[in-house]
């Protein structure tokens, strides 16, 4: 699924790296516990989270993730956006709740992560 | 064998917002060395988990990453409280993290298991009230 499509499905606002909207995501992970995110490598993944701190962006960077979606209108700080920008990670926010955001992406074909 | 390339970091234990910075930096350094993305990811995730652990459990410490020809060694050392039961700490889901730490997104009890998963070898030396040294090794190719 193209990141652009994720934006449209979630009616999300893109906050950085708009130039990468045509990248393709193969998996996604909805999580507020960073070590759970780090447990299994996902290919070209999207992270949906309600947690807002710099570690969210660092975690995504460690995992080579390509997009972060903040749910429930949580807004990242400038520092977080700079870090994401630096690593080419698309950041967006949407006002859906986690369950609904994940459900929308899943039911439209972006199915989770394969455990390697 | 030729001398390893060494990267050294002091990990500040007083400011959670900076936790993980050294691992982001090491990832950049390893990319410049032209290592494979998979090796880079394994090294940086293992170091990241260890770096966060030093901040949330041990008031900070030091990290050294040594790049040898055939392997990479990560040494994380702190003067924190030490780990009482290492076997227990290695279990998935075991955590002594505070509610504050949990609200920051850590404390799933997955860090040490992840470090084990992503490395070829992990050794933990810990003495109560003295500190902990975690040594990890990742083979190249
Ligand atoms: N450097 C350290 N010094 C002292 N205790 C530690 C250290 N690293 C880990 N521990 C102890 O081992 C436990 C398990 O560590 P682990 O990294 O697996 O989980 P966690 O840090 O609690 O949660 P998570 O890593 O999932 O965010 C910790 O809760 C803590 O009690
Ligand atoms: Mg941990």
Tab-separated table of C-alpha atoms and ligand atoms in Angstrom:
chain	number	residue	atom	x	y	z
A	1	UNK	CA	0.000	0.000	0.000
A	2	UNK	CA	1.307	3.441	-0.945
A	3	UNK	CA	1.809	5.860	1.919
A	4	UNK	CA	-0.402	8.277	0.021
A	5	UNK	CA	-3.238	5.754	0.296
A	6	UNK	CA	-2.648	5.450	4.042
A	7	UNK	CA	-2.989	9.198	4.338
A	8	UNK	CA	-6.253	9.151	2.397
A	9	UNK	CA	-7.756	6.190	4.272
A	10	UNK	CA	-6.979	7.748	7.631
A	11	UNK	CA	-7.784	11.269	6.509
A	12	UNK	CA	-4.422	12.169	7.994
A	13	UNK	CA	-2.338	15.309	7.840
A	14	UNK	CA	1.224	14.842	6.591
A	15	UNK	CA	3.764	16.663	8.779
A	16	UNK	CA	7.035	15.815	7.089
A	17	UNK	CA	8.706	14.054	4.166
A	18	UNK	CA	5.746	14.622	1.853
A	19	UNK	CA	8.121	13.827	-1.015
A	20	UNK	CA	8.094	10.154	0.038
A	21	UNK	CA	4.327	9.623	-0.206
A	22	UNK	CA	4.783	7.275	-3.136
A	23	UNK	CA	6.880	4.790	-1.170
A	24	UNK	CA	5.217	1.430	-0.615
A	25	UNK	CA	4.507	0.007	2.826
A	26	UNK	CA	4.354	-3.772	3.162
A	27	UNK	CA	3.414	-4.087	6.795
A	28	UNK	CA	2.285	-2.144	9.816
A	29	UNK	CA	2.425	-2.239	13.548
A	30	UNK	CA	0.095	-0.506	16.016
A	31	UNK	CA	1.865	-0.194	19.319
A	32	UNK	CA	2.712	2.042	22.265
A	33	UNK	CA	5.439	-0.197	23.658
A	34	UNK	CA	8.652	0.374	21.769
A	35	UNK	CA	10.353	-2.930	22.601
A	36	UNK	CA	7.372	-4.758	21.155
A	37	UNK	CA	7.900	-2.813	17.963
A	38	UNK	CA	11.569	-3.768	18.057
A	39	UNK	CA	10.908	-7.479	18.565
A	40	UNK	CA	10.310	-8.430	14.941
A	41	UNK	CA	11.646	-6.817	11.847
A	42	UNK	CA	8.980	-5.728	9.445
A	43	UNK	CA	9.627	-4.898	5.862
A	44	UNK	CA	9.081	-1.248	4.856
A	45	UNK	CA	6.737	-0.849	7.763
A	46	UNK	CA	4.408	1.802	9.143
A	47	UNK	CA	4.221	2.482	12.864
A	48	UNK	CA	0.895	3.619	14.310
A	49	UNK	CA	1.194	4.922	17.823
A	50	UNK	CA	-0.427	7.090	20.448
A	51	UNK	CA	2.873	7.684	22.178
A	52	UNK	CA	4.617	10.993	21.565
A	53	UNK	CA	8.308	11.250	22.387
A	54	UNK	CA	11.615	11.239	20.502
A	55	UNK	CA	12.048	7.514	21.125
A	56	UNK	CA	9.129	6.799	18.795
A	57	UNK	CA	11.075	8.321	15.920
A	58	UNK	CA	14.340	6.704	17.020
A	59	UNK	CA	12.624	3.323	17.272
A	60	UNK	CA	11.218	3.708	13.767
A	61	UNK	CA	14.662	4.708	12.520
A	62	UNK	CA	16.271	1.655	14.172
A	63	UNK	CA	13.766	-0.558	12.368
A	64	UNK	CA	14.167	1.188	8.997
A	65	UNK	CA	10.459	2.011	9.094
A	66	UNK	CA	9.195	4.396	6.444
A	67	UNK	CA	6.198	6.067	8.054
A	68	UNK	CA	4.860	7.016	11.497
A	69	UNK	CA	1.182	7.738	12.092
A	70	UNK	CA	0.209	9.467	15.327
A	71	UNK	CA	-3.341	8.558	16.250
A	72	UNK	CA	-5.855	10.496	18.345
A	73	UNK	CA	-4.502	13.819	17.040
A	74	UNK	CA	-1.310	13.519	19.012
A	75	UNK	CA	1.143	16.067	17.664
A	76	UNK	CA	4.888	15.455	17.472
A	77	UNK	CA	7.352	18.145	18.492
A	78	UNK	CA	9.626	20.057	16.140
A	79	UNK	CA	12.582	18.054	17.433
A	80	UNK	CA	10.833	14.795	16.507
A	81	UNK	CA	9.956	16.062	13.040
A	82	UNK	CA	13.558	17.170	12.456
A	83	UNK	CA	14.757	13.703	13.347
A	84	UNK	CA	12.213	12.065	11.043
A	85	UNK	CA	13.032	14.494	8.248
A	86	UNK	CA	16.701	13.666	8.656
A	87	UNK	CA	15.930	9.996	8.099
A	88	UNK	CA	13.311	10.353	5.384
A	89	UNK	CA	10.480	9.012	7.528
A	90	UNK	CA	7.012	10.294	6.597
A	91	UNK	CA	5.158	11.530	9.683
A	92	UNK	CA	1.424	12.104	9.802
A	93	UNK	CA	-1.278	12.560	12.370
A	94	UNK	CA	-4.908	11.566	12.235
A	95	UNK	CA	-7.750	11.979	14.686
A	96	UNK	CA	-8.857	8.351	14.583
A	97	UNK	CA	-8.270	6.076	17.512
A	98	UNK	CA	-5.740	3.269	17.309
A	99	UNK	CA	-8.275	0.471	16.845
A	100	UNK	CA	-10.084	2.207	14.049
A	101	UNK	CA	-6.909	3.372	12.282
A	102	UNK	CA	-5.412	-0.132	12.324
A	103	UNK	CA	-8.722	-1.658	11.250
A	104	UNK	CA	-9.030	0.666	8.283
A	105	UNK	CA	-5.557	-0.133	7.003
A	106	UNK	CA	-5.934	-3.849	7.636
A	107	UNK	CA	-9.276	-4.171	5.920
A	108	UNK	CA	-7.910	-2.306	2.928
A	109	UNK	CA	-5.114	-4.791	2.465
A	110	UNK	CA	-2.211	-3.704	4.646
A	111	UNK	CA	-1.953	-6.833	6.731
A	112	UNK	CA	0.330	-6.724	9.770
A	113	UNK	CA	3.820	-8.030	9.891
A	114	UNK	CA	5.106	-11.437	9.130
A	115	UNK	CA	7.105	-12.876	11.991
A	116	UNK	CA	10.534	-13.708	10.687
B	1	UNK	CA	44.154	-9.129	12.736
B	2	UNK	CA	43.992	-5.403	12.108
B	3	UNK	CA	42.960	-2.973	14.834
B	4	UNK	CA	39.221	-2.494	15.261
B	5	UNK	CA	37.512	0.792	14.572
B	6	UNK	CA	36.120	2.034	17.885
B	7	UNK	CA	33.176	4.346	18.505
B	8	UNK	CA	32.717	5.583	22.055
B	9	UNK	CA	29.646	7.225	23.587
B	10	UNK	CA	28.813	8.581	27.028
B	11	UNK	CA	25.169	7.867	27.740
B	12	UNK	CA	23.489	10.566	29.822
B	13	UNK	CA	21.193	9.011	32.394
B	14	UNK	CA	19.491	12.195	33.537
B	15	UNK	CA	17.661	13.158	30.385
B	16	UNK	CA	15.305	10.587	28.932
B	17	UNK	CA	14.625	12.708	25.868
B	18	UNK	CA	18.150	12.052	24.609
B	19	UNK	CA	17.985	8.268	25.177
B	20	UNK	CA	18.695	6.456	21.933
B	21	UNK	CA	20.759	9.234	20.376
B	22	UNK	CA	23.985	7.231	20.441
B	23	UNK	CA	22.299	4.370	18.599
B	24	UNK	CA	20.990	6.707	15.909
B	25	UNK	CA	24.563	7.997	15.560
B	26	UNK	CA	26.106	4.518	15.363
B	27	UNK	CA	23.664	3.622	12.639
B	28	UNK	CA	24.968	6.580	10.617
B	29	UNK	CA	28.572	5.593	11.281
B	30	UNK	CA	28.000	1.995	10.200
B	31	UNK	CA	26.256	3.127	7.032
B	32	UNK	CA	29.338	5.140	6.146
B	33	UNK	CA	31.407	1.984	6.514
B	34	UNK	CA	29.228	0.345	3.893
B	35	UNK	CA	28.030	-2.592	5.995
B	36	UNK	CA	24.900	-4.467	4.923
B	37	UNK	CA	21.542	-3.011	6.020
B	38	UNK	CA	20.721	-6.168	7.945
B	39	UNK	CA	23.930	-6.068	9.997
B	40	UNK	CA	23.453	-2.353	10.612
B	41	UNK	CA	19.895	-2.907	11.787
B	42	UNK	CA	20.842	-5.744	14.138
B	43	UNK	CA	23.703	-3.768	15.692
B	44	UNK	CA	21.682	-0.612	16.107
B	45	UNK	CA	18.600	-2.304	17.576
B	46	UNK	CA	20.691	-4.288	20.070
B	47	UNK	CA	22.594	-1.182	21.088
B	48	UNK	CA	19.396	0.898	21.264
B	49	UNK	CA	17.746	-1.521	23.692
B	50	UNK	CA	20.895	-1.550	25.807
B	51	UNK	CA	21.237	2.214	25.679
B	52	UNK	CA	17.630	2.708	26.814
B	53	UNK	CA	18.160	0.157	29.596
B	54	UNK	CA	21.150	2.095	30.893
B	55	UNK	CA	19.053	5.265	30.979
B	56	UNK	CA	15.908	3.822	32.574
B	57	UNK	CA	17.500	1.287	34.915
B	58	UNK	CA	21.049	2.472	35.626
B	59	UNK	CA	21.429	6.296	35.477
B	60	UNK	CA	23.407	6.140	32.234
B	61	UNK	CA	26.790	4.674	31.343
B	62	UNK	CA	29.107	4.205	28.402
B	63	UNK	CA	28.811	2.450	25.069
B	64	UNK	CA	31.669	1.232	22.911
B	65	UNK	CA	31.183	-0.254	19.489
B	66	UNK	CA	34.193	-2.043	18.034
B	67	UNK	CA	34.144	-2.912	14.375
B	68	UNK	CA	36.473	-5.813	13.579
B	69	UNK	CA	36.942	-7.377	10.186
B	70	UNK	CA	34.594	-10.298	10.836
B	71	UNK	CA	32.424	-9.119	13.689
B	72	UNK	CA	31.135	-6.153	15.645
B	73	UNK	CA	31.318	-5.982	19.408
B	74	UNK	CA	29.081	-3.733	21.510
B	75	UNK	CA	30.073	-3.108	25.122
B	76	UNK	CA	27.604	-1.307	27.390
B	77	UNK	CA	28.824	-0.515	30.880
B	78	UNK	CA	27.078	1.205	33.746
B	79	UNK	CA	27.433	1.808	37.472
B	80	UNK	CA	23.781	1.200	38.179
B	81	UNK	CA	22.064	-1.114	40.681
B	82	UNK	CA	23.018	-4.303	38.860
B	83	UNK	CA	20.738	-7.183	37.890
B	84	UNK	CA	19.875	-9.602	40.653
B	85	UNK	CA	18.694	-12.565	38.604
B	86	UNK	CA	20.006	-12.444	35.040
B	87	UNK	CA	18.080	-15.524	33.861
B	88	UNK	CA	14.862	-13.942	35.047
B	89	UNK	CA	15.736	-10.593	33.447
B	90	UNK	CA	16.260	-12.372	30.111
B	91	UNK	CA	12.686	-13.715	30.142
B	92	UNK	CA	10.213	-12.087	27.776
B	93	UNK	CA	7.830	-9.918	29.742
B	94	UNK	CA	9.935	-9.567	32.886
B	95	UNK	CA	10.358	-5.925	33.820
B	96	UNK	CA	10.892	-3.857	36.919
B	97	UNK	CA	10.206	-0.623	35.025
B	98	UNK	CA	8.251	2.066	36.837
B	99	UNK	CA	4.893	3.398	35.690
B	100	UNK	CA	6.650	6.545	34.509
B	101	UNK	CA	8.922	4.462	32.296
B	102	UNK	CA	5.933	2.551	30.965
B	103	UNK	CA	4.146	5.765	30.115
B	104	UNK	CA	7.197	6.638	28.014
B	105	UNK	CA	6.758	3.469	25.945
B	106	UNK	CA	9.233	1.157	27.656
B	107	UNK	CA	8.926	-1.622	30.198
B	108	UNK	CA	7.495	-4.442	28.092
B	109	UNK	CA	10.278	-6.669	29.338
B	110	UNK	CA	11.356	-7.301	25.758
B	111	UNK	CA	14.654	-5.406	25.635
B	112	UNK	CA	17.092	-8.084	26.769
B	113	UNK	CA	15.283	-10.822	24.783
B	114	UNK	CA	15.502	-8.557	21.723
B	115	UNK	CA	19.217	-7.998	22.334
B	116	UNK	CA	19.668	-11.761	22.425
B	117	UNK	CA	17.550	-12.258	19.319
B	118	UNK	CA	19.480	-9.762	17.187
B	119	UNK	CA	23.004	-10.755	18.205
B	120	UNK	CA	25.146	-13.855	17.766
B	121	UNK	CA	26.388	-13.736	21.322
B	122	UNK	CA	25.445	-11.856	24.474
B	123	UNK	CA	27.193	-11.866	27.827
B	124	UNK	CA	25.943	-10.046	30.908
B	125	UNK	CA	28.208	-9.419	33.887
B	126	UNK	CA	26.456	-7.767	36.760
B	127	UNK	CA	27.249	-7.105	40.381
B	128	UNK	CA	24.572	-5.738	42.687
B	129	UNK	CA	25.144	-2.099	43.639
B	130	UNK	CA	28.251	-2.000	41.448
B	131	UNK	CA	26.981	-2.145	37.892
B	132	UNK	CA	26.380	-4.093	34.744
B	133	UNK	CA	28.418	-4.790	31.627
B	134	UNK	CA	26.624	-6.172	28.595
B	135	UNK	CA	28.856	-7.457	25.796
B	136	UNK	CA	27.251	-8.374	22.486
B	137	UNK	CA	28.727	-9.708	19.304
B	138	UNK	CA	27.362	-9.702	15.787
B	139	UNK	CA	29.182	-11.651	13.108
B	140	UNK	CA	29.668	-9.998	9.747
B	141	UNK	CA	28.730	-12.244	6.783
C	1	LIG	N1	21.585	-1.956	32.779
C	1	LIG	C1	20.726	-2.450	33.670
C	1	LIG	N2	20.905	-2.208	35.009
C	1	LIG	C2	20.068	-2.698	35.944
C	1	LIG	N3	18.991	-3.462	35.645
C	1	LIG	C3	18.753	-3.752	34.347
C	1	LIG	C4	19.597	-3.260	33.296
C	1	LIG	N4	19.125	-3.729	32.130
C	1	LIG	C5	18.034	-4.464	32.420
C	1	LIG	N5	17.803	-4.482	33.743
C	1	LIG	C6	16.746	-5.230	34.472
C	1	LIG	O1	16.267	-6.275	33.625
C	1	LIG	C7	14.864	-6.119	33.398
C	1	LIG	C8	14.529	-6.593	32.005
C	1	LIG	O2	15.151	-5.745	31.037
C	1	LIG	P1	14.479	-5.608	29.595
C	1	LIG	O3	15.275	-4.641	28.798
C	1	LIG	O4	14.284	-6.962	29.018
C	1	LIG	O5	13.024	-5.024	29.907
C	1	LIG	P2	12.612	-3.536	30.304
C	1	LIG	O6	13.747	-2.605	30.062
C	1	LIG	O7	12.060	-3.551	31.669
C	1	LIG	O8	11.445	-3.253	29.264
C	1	LIG	P3	11.622	-2.988	27.684
C	1	LIG	O9	13.035	-3.248	27.330
C	1	LIG	O10	10.676	-3.927	27.034
C	1	LIG	O11	11.231	-1.576	27.461
C	1	LIG	C9	14.592	-4.663	33.651
C	1	LIG	O12	13.245	-4.406	33.972
C	1	LIG	C10	15.535	-4.367	34.806
C	1	LIG	O13	15.011	-4.845	36.019
C	2	LIG	MG1	14.744	-2.613	28.220
